[in-house]
PDB file of C-alpha atoms in Angstrom:
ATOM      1  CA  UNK T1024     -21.010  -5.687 -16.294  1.00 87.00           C
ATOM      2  CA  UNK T1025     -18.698  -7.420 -13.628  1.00 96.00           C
ATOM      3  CA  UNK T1026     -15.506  -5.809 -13.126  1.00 98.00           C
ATOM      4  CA  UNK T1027     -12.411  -8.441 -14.681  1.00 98.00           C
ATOM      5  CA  UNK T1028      -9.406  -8.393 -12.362  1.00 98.00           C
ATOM      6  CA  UNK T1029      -6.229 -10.395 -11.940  1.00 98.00           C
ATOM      7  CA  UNK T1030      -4.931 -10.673  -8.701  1.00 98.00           C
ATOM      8  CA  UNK T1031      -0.917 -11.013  -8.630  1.00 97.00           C
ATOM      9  CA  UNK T1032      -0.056 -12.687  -4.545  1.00 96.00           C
ATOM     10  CA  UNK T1033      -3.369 -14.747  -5.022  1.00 96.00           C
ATOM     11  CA  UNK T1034      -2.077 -17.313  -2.965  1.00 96.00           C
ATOM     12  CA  UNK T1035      -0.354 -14.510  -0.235  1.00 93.00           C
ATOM     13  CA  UNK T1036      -1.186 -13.902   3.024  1.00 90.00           C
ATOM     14  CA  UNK T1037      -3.022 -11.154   1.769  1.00 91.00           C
ATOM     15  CA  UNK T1038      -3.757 -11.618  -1.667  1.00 94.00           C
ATOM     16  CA  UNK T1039      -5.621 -15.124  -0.834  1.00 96.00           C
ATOM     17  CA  UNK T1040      -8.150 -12.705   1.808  1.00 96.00           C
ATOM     18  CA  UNK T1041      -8.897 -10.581  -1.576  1.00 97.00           C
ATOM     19  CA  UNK T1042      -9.796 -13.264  -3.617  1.00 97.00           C
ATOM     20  CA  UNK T1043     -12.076 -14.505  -1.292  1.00 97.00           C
ATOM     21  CA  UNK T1044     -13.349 -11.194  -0.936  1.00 97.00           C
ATOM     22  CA  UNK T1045     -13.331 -10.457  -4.768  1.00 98.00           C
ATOM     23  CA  UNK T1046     -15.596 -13.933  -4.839  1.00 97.00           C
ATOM     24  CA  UNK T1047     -17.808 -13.086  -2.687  1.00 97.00           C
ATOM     25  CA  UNK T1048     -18.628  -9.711  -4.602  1.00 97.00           C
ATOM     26  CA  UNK T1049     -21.383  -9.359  -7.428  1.00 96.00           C
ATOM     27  CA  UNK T1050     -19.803  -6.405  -9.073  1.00 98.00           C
ATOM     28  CA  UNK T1051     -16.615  -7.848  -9.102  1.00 98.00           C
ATOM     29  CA  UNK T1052     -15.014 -11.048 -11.337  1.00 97.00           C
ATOM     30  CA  UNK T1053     -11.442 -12.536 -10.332  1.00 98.00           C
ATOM     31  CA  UNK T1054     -10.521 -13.729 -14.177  1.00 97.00           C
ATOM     32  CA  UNK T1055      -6.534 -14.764 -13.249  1.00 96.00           C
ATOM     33  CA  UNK T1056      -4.267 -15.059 -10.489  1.00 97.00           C
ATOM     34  CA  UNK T1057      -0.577 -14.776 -10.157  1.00 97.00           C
ATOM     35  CA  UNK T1058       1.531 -17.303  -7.844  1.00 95.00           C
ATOM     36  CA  UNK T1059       4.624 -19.121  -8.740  1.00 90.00           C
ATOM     37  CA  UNK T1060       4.149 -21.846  -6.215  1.00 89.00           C
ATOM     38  CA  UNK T1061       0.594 -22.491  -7.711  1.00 87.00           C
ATOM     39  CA  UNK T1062       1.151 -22.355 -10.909  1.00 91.00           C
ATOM     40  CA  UNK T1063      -0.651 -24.503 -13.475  1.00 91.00           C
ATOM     41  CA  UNK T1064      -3.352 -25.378 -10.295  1.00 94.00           C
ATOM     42  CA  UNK T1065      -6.572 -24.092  -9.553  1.00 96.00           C
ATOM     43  CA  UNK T1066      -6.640 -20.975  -7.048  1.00 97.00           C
ATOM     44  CA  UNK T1067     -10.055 -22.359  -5.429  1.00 96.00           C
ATOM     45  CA  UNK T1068      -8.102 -26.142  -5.073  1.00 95.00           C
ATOM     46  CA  UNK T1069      -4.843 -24.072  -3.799  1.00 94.00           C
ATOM     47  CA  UNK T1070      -6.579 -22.110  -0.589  1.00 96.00           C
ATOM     48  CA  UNK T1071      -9.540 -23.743  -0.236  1.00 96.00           C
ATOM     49  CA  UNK T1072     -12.423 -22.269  -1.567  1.00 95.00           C
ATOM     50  CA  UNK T1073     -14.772 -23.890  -4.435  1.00 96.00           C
ATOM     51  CA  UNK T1074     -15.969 -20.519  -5.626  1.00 97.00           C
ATOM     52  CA  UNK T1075     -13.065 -19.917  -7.109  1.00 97.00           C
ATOM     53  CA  UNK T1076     -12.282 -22.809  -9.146  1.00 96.00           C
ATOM     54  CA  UNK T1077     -12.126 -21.625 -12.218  1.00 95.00           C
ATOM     55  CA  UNK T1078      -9.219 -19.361 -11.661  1.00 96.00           C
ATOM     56  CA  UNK T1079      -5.969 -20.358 -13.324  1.00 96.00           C
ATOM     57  CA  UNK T1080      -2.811 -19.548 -11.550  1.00 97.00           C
ATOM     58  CA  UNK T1081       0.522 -18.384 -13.502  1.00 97.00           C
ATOM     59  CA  UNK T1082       3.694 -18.111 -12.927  1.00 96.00           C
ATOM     60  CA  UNK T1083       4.143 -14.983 -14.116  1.00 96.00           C
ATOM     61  CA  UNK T1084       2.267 -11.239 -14.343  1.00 96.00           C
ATOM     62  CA  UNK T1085       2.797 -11.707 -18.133  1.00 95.00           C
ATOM     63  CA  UNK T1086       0.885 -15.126 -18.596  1.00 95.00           C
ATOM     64  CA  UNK T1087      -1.749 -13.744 -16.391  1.00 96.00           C
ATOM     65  CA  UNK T1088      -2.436 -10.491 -18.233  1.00 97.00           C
ATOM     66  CA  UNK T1089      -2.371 -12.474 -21.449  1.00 94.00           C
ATOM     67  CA  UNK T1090      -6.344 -13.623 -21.266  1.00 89.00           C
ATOM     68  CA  UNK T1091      -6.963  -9.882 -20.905  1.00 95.00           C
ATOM     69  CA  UNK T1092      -8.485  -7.901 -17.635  1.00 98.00           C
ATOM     70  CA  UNK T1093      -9.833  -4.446 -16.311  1.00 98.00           C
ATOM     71  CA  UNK T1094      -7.699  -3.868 -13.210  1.00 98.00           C
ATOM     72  CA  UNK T1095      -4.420  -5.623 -12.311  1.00 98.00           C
ATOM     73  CA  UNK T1096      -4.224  -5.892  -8.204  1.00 98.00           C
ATOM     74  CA  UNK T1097      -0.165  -6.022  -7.681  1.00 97.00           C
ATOM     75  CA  UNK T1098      -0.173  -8.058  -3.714  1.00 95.00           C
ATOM     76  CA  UNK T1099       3.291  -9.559  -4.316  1.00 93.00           C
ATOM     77  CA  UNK T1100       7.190  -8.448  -3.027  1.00 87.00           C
ATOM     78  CA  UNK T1101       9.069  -5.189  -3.886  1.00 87.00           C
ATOM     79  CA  UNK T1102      11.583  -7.309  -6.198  1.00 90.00           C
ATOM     80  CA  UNK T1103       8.593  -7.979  -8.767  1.00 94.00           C
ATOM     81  CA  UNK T1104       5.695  -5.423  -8.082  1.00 95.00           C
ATOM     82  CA  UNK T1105       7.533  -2.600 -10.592  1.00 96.00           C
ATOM     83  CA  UNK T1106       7.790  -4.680 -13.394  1.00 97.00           C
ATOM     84  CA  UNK T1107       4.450  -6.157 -12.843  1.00 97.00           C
ATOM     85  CA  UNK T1108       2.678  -3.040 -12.679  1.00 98.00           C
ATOM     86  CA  UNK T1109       4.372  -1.828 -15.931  1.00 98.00           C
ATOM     87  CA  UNK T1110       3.186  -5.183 -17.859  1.00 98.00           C
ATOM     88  CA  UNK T1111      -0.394  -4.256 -16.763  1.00 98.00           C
ATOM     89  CA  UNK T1112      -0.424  -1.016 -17.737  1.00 98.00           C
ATOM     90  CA  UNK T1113       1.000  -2.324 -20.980  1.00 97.00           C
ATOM     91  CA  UNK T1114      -2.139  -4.916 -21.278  1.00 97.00           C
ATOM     92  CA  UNK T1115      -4.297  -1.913 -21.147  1.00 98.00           C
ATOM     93  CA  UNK T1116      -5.441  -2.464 -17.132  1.00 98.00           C
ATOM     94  CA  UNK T1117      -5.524   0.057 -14.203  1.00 98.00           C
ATOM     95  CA  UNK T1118      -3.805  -0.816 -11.125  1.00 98.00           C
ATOM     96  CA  UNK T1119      -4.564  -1.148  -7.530  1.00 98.00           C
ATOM     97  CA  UNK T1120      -0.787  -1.346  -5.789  1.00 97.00           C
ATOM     98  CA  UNK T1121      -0.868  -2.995  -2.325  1.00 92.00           C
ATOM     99  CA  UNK T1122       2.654  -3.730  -2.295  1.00 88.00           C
ATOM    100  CA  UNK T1123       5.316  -1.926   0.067  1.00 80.00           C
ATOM    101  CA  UNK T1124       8.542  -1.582  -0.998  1.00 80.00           C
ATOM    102  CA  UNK T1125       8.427   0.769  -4.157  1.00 88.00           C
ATOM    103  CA  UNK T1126      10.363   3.909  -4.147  1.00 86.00           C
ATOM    104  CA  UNK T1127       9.336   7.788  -5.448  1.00 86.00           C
ATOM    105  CA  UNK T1128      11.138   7.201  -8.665  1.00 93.00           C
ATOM    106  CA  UNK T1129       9.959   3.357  -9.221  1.00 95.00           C
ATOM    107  CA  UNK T1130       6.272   5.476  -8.807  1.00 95.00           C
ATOM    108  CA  UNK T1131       7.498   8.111 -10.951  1.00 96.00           C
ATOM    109  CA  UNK T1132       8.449   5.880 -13.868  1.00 97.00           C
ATOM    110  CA  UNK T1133       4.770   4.205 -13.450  1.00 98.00           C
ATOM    111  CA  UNK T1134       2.939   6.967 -13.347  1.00 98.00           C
ATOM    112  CA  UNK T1135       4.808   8.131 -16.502  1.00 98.00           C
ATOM    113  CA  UNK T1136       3.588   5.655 -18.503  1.00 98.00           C
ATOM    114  CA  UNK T1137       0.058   5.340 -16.996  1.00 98.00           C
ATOM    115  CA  UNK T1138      -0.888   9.011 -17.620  1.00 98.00           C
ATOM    116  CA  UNK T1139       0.281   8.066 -21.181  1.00 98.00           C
ATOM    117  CA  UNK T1140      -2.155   5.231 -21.779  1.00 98.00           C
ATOM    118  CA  UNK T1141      -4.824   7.373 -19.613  1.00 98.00           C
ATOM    119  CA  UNK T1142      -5.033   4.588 -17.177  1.00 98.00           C
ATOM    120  CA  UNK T1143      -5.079   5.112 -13.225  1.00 98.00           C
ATOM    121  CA  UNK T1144      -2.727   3.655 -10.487  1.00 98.00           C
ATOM    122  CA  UNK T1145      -4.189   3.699  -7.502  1.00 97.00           C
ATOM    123  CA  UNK T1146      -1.199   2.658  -4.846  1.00 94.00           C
ATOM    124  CA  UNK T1147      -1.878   2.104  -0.498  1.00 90.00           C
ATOM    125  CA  UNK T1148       0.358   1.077   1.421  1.00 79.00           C
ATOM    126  CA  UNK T1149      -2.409   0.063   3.385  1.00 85.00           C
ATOM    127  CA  UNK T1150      -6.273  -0.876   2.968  1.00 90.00           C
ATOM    128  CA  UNK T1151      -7.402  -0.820   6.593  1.00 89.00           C
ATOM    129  CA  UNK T1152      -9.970   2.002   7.223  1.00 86.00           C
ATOM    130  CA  UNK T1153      -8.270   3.061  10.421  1.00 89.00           C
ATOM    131  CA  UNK T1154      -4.682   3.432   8.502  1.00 90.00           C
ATOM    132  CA  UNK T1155      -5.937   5.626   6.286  1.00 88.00           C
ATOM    133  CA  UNK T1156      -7.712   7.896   9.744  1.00 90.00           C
ATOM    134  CA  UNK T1157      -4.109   7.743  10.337  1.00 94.00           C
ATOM    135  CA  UNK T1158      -2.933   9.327   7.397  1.00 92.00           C
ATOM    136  CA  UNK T1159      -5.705  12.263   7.699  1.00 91.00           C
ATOM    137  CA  UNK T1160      -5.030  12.846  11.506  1.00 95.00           C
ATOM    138  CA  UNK T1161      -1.588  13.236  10.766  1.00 97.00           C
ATOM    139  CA  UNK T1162      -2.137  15.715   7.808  1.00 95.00           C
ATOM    140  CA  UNK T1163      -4.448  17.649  10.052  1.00 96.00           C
ATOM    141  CA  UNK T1164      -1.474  17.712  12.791  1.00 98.00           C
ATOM    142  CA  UNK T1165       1.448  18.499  10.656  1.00 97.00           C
ATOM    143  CA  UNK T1166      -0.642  21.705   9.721  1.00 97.00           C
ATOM    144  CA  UNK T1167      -0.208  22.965  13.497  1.00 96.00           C
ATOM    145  CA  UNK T1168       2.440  21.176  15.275  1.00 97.00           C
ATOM    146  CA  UNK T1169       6.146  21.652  13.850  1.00 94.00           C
ATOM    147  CA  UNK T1170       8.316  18.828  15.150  1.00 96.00           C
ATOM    148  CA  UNK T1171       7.218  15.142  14.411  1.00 97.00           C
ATOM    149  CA  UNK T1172       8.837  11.495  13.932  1.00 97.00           C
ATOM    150  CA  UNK T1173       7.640   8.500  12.711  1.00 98.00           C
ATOM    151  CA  UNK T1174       8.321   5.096  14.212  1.00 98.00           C
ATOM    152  CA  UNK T1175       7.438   1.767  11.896  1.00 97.00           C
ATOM    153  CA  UNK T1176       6.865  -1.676  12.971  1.00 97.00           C
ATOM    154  CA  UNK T1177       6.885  -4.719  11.505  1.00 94.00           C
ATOM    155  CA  UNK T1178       7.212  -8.405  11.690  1.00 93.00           C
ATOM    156  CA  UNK T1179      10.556  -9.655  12.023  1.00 95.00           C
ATOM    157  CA  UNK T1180      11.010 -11.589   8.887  1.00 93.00           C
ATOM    158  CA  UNK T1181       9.505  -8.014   6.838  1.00 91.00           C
ATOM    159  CA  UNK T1182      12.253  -7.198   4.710  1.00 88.00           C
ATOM    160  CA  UNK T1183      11.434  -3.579   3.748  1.00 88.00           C
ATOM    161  CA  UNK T1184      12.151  -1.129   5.120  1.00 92.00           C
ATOM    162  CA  UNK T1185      10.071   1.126   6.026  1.00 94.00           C
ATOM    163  CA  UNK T1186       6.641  -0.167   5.151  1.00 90.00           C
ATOM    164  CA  UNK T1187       4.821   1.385   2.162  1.00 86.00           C
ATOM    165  CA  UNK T1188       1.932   2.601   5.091  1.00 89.00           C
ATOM    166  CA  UNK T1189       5.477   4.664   6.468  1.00 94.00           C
ATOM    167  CA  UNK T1190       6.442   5.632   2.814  1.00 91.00           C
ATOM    168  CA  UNK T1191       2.863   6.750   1.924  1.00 89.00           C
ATOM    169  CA  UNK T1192       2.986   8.577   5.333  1.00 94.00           C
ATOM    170  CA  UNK T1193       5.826  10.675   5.212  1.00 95.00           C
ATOM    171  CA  UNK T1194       5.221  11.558   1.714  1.00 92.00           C
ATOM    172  CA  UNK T1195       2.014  13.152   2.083  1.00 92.00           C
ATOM    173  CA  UNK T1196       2.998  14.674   5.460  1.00 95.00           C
ATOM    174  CA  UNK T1197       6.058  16.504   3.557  1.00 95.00           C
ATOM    175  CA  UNK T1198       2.936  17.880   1.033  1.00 94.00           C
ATOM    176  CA  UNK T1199       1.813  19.870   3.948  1.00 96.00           C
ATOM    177  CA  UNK T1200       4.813  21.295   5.395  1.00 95.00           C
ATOM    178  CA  UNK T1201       8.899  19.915   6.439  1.00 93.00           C
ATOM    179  CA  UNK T1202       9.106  19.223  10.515  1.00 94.00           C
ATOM    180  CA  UNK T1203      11.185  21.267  12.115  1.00 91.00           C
ATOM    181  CA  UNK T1204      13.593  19.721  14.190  1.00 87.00           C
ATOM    182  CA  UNK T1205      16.138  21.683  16.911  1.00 86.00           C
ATOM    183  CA  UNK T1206      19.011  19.515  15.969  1.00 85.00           C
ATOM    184  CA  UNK T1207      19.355  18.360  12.671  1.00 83.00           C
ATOM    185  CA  UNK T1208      19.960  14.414  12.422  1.00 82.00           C
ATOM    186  CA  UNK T1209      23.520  14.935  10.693  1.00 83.00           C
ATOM    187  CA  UNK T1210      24.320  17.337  13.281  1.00 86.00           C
ATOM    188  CA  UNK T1211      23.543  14.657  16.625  1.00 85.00           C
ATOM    189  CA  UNK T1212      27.123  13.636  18.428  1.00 90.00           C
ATOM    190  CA  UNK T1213      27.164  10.182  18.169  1.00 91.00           C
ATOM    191  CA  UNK T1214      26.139   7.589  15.238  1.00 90.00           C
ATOM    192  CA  UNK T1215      23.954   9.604  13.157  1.00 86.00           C
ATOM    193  CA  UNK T1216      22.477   5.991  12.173  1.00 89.00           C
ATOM    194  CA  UNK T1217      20.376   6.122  15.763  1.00 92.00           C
ATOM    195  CA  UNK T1218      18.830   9.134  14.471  1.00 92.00           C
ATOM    196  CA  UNK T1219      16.546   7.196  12.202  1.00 93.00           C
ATOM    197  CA  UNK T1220      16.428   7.745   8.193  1.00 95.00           C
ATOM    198  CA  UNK T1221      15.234  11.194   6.603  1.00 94.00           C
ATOM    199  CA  UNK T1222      12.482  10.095   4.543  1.00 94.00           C
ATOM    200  CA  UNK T1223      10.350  12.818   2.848  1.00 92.00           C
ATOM    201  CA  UNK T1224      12.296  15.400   5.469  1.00 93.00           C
ATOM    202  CA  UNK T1225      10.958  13.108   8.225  1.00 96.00           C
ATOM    203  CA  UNK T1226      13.355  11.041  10.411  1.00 96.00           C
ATOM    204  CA  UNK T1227      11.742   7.009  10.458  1.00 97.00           C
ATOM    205  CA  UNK T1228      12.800   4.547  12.757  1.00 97.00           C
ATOM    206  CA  UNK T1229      12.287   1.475  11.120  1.00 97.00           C
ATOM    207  CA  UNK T1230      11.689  -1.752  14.195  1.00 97.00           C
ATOM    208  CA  UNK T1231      11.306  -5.479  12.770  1.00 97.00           C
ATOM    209  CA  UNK T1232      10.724  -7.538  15.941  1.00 96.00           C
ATOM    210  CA  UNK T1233       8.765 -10.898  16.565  1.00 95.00           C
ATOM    211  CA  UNK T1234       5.429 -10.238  18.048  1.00 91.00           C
ATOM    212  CA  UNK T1235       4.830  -7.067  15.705  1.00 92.00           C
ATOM    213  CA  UNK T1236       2.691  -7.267  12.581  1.00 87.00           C
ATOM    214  CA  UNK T1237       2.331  -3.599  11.426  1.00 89.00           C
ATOM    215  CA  UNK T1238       2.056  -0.957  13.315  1.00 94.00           C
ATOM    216  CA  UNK T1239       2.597   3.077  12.631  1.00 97.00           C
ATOM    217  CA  UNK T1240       3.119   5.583  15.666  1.00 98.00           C
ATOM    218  CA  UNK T1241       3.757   9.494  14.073  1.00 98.00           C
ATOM    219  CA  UNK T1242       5.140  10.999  17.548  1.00 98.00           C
ATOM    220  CA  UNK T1243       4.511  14.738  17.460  1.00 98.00           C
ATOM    221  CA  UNK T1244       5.826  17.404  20.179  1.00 96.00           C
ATOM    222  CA  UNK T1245       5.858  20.405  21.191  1.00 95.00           C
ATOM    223  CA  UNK T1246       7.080  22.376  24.823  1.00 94.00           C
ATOM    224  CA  UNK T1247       5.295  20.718  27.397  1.00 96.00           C
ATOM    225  CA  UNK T1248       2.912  19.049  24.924  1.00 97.00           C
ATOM    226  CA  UNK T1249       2.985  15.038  23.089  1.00 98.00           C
ATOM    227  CA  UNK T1250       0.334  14.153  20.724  1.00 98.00           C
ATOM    228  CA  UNK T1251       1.098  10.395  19.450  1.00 98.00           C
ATOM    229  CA  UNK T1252      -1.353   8.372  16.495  1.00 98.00           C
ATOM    230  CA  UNK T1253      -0.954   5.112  16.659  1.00 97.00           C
ATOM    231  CA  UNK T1254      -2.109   1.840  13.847  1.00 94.00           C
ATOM    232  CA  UNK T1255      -1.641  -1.512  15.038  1.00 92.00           C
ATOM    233  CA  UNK T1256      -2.411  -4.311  12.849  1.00 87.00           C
ATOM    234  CA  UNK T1257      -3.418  -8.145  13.798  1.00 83.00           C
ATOM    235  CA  UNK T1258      -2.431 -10.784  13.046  1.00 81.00           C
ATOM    236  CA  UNK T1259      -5.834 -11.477  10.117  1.00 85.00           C
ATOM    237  CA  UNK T1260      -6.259  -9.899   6.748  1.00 88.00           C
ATOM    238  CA  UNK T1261      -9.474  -9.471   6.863  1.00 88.00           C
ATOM    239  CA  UNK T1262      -9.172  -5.298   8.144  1.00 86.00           C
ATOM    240  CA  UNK T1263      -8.050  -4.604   4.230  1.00 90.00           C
ATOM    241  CA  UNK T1264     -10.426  -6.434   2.400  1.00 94.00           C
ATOM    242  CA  UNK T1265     -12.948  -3.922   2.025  1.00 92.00           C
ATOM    243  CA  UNK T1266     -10.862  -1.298   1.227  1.00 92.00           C
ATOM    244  CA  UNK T1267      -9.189  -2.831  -1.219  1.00 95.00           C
ATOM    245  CA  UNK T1268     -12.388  -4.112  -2.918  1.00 96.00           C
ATOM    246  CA  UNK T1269     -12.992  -0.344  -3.045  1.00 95.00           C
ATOM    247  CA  UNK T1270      -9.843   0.636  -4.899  1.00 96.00           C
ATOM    248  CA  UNK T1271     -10.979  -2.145  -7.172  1.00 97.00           C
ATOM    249  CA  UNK T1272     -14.011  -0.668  -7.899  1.00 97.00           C
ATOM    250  CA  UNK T1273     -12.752   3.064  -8.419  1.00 96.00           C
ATOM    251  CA  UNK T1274      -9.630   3.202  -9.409  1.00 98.00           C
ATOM    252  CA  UNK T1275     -10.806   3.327 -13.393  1.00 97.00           C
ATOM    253  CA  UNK T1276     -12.110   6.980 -12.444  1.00 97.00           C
ATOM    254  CA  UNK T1277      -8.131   8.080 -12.114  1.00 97.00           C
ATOM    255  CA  UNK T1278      -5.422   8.311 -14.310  1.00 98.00           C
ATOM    256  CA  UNK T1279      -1.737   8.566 -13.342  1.00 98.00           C
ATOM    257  CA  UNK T1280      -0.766   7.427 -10.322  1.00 97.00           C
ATOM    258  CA  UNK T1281      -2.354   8.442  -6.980  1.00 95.00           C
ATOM    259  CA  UNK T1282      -1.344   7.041  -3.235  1.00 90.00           C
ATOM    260  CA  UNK T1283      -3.451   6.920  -0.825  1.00 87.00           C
ATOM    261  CA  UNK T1284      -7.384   4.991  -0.689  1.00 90.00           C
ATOM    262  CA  UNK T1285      -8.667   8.270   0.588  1.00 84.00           C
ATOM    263  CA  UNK T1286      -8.400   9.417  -3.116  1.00 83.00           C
ATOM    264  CA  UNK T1287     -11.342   7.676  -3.835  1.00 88.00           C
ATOM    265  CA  UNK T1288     -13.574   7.591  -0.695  1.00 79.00           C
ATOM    266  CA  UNK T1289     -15.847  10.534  -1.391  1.00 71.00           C
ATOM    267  CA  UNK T1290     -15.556   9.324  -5.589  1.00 54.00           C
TER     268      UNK T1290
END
């Protein structure tokens, strides 16, 4: 039995990569899509691609969920991803979050009411296989070095700040231990601002230039020593396709929210 998803961002930069993906996959059947400038129209007409025809796009999360689906995929903005997520979990779906922009708490109100519906959440800030080598690497450093920063970049019309990849990041990096810095940011002389924001306990520097897709560098030192790990996204969506096809696939084995695509790798 093929797995029924809706896809909210169908139309996206990223979202319209999935579907094609999602189309292309045996296991896997795109029943809805979300996309206010495509509502009432045909996702296959709207980017393109016959296979996908038959998919209705909505306005809203809501209309989409209606017709009934396994796992919601939430590829939309920060303002609506929250509320969408919530409807889903209402409808009875799990959840693959690819959205940046949601907070501890927004994640703590989800996961509240997924573990109470025993449905699973499964929430990356990013889908690209060598993002999430990031993520371990710097896990594997923060156990042995003790001072570290994070520096995000980003496109320059990217409105959050910093990128759910950074969010995930620090979060899981504060899980293994707190950096320990030799002056405190509040303590610098000067405009504390320059000191970056203390995320997690770690201090992010948030850049959104032209030129820059996405990009991650977690900057660790010690005396006389540098170790710097470095993701840099193109300019194609194509890198988080597969991973996201994965979270797809898995993330019915969870319940309650978990962050990170690793979570389900070795499921």
């Amino acid at each position: 039995m093929r797995i029924r998803t809706c896809l909210a961002g169908a139309t996206g930069w990223a979202g319209s990569e999935l579907a094609r993906g999602i189309a292309a996959a045996s296991d896997l059947e795109l029943v809805g899509g979300v996309s206010r400038s495509g509502a009432g129209r045909s996702l296959g007409e709207r980017i393109g691609d016959p296979r996908l025809d038959g998919v209705r796009l909505h306005a809203t999360a809501a209309e989409a969920l209606a017709a009934g689906c396994d796992v919601f995929v939430e590829y939309t903005g920060p303002e609506s991803a929250k509320a969408n997520v919530l409807a889903a979990l209402e409808h009875g779906a799990h959840a693959v979050v690819g959205t940046s922009g949601l907070a501890d708490d927004d994640y703590a109100e989800i996961d509240a009411l997924a573990r109470a519906r025993s449905l699973g959440v499964l929430a990356c800030g990013n889908f690209a296989l060598t993002a999430v080598l990031l993520q371990k690497f710097a896990e594997i450093a923060a156990r042995h070095l003790s001072h570290w920063e994070i520096i995000d970049y980003g496109s320059a019309g990217k409105r959050d700040v910093p990128s759910g990849t950074v969010r995930e990041l620090a979060l899981r990096m504060s899980q293994v231990k707190p950096p320990e810095p030799t002056v405190a940011a509040e303590q610098a002389i000067g405009p504390a601002a320059t000191r970056g924001a203390s995320l997690a306990g770690t201090q992010v520097h948030s850049l959104r230039l032209p030129g820059q897709v996405l990009g991650v560098d977690v900057v660790f030192g010690i005396p006389d020593q540098t170790l710097v790990l470095r993701h840099q996204a193109g300019s194609s969506a194509k890198p988080y396709v597969d991973g996201a096809l994965l979270a797809i696939r898995r993330v019915s084995t969870l319940v309650g929210v978990h962050r990170g695509l690793d979570r389900v790798l070795d499921a």
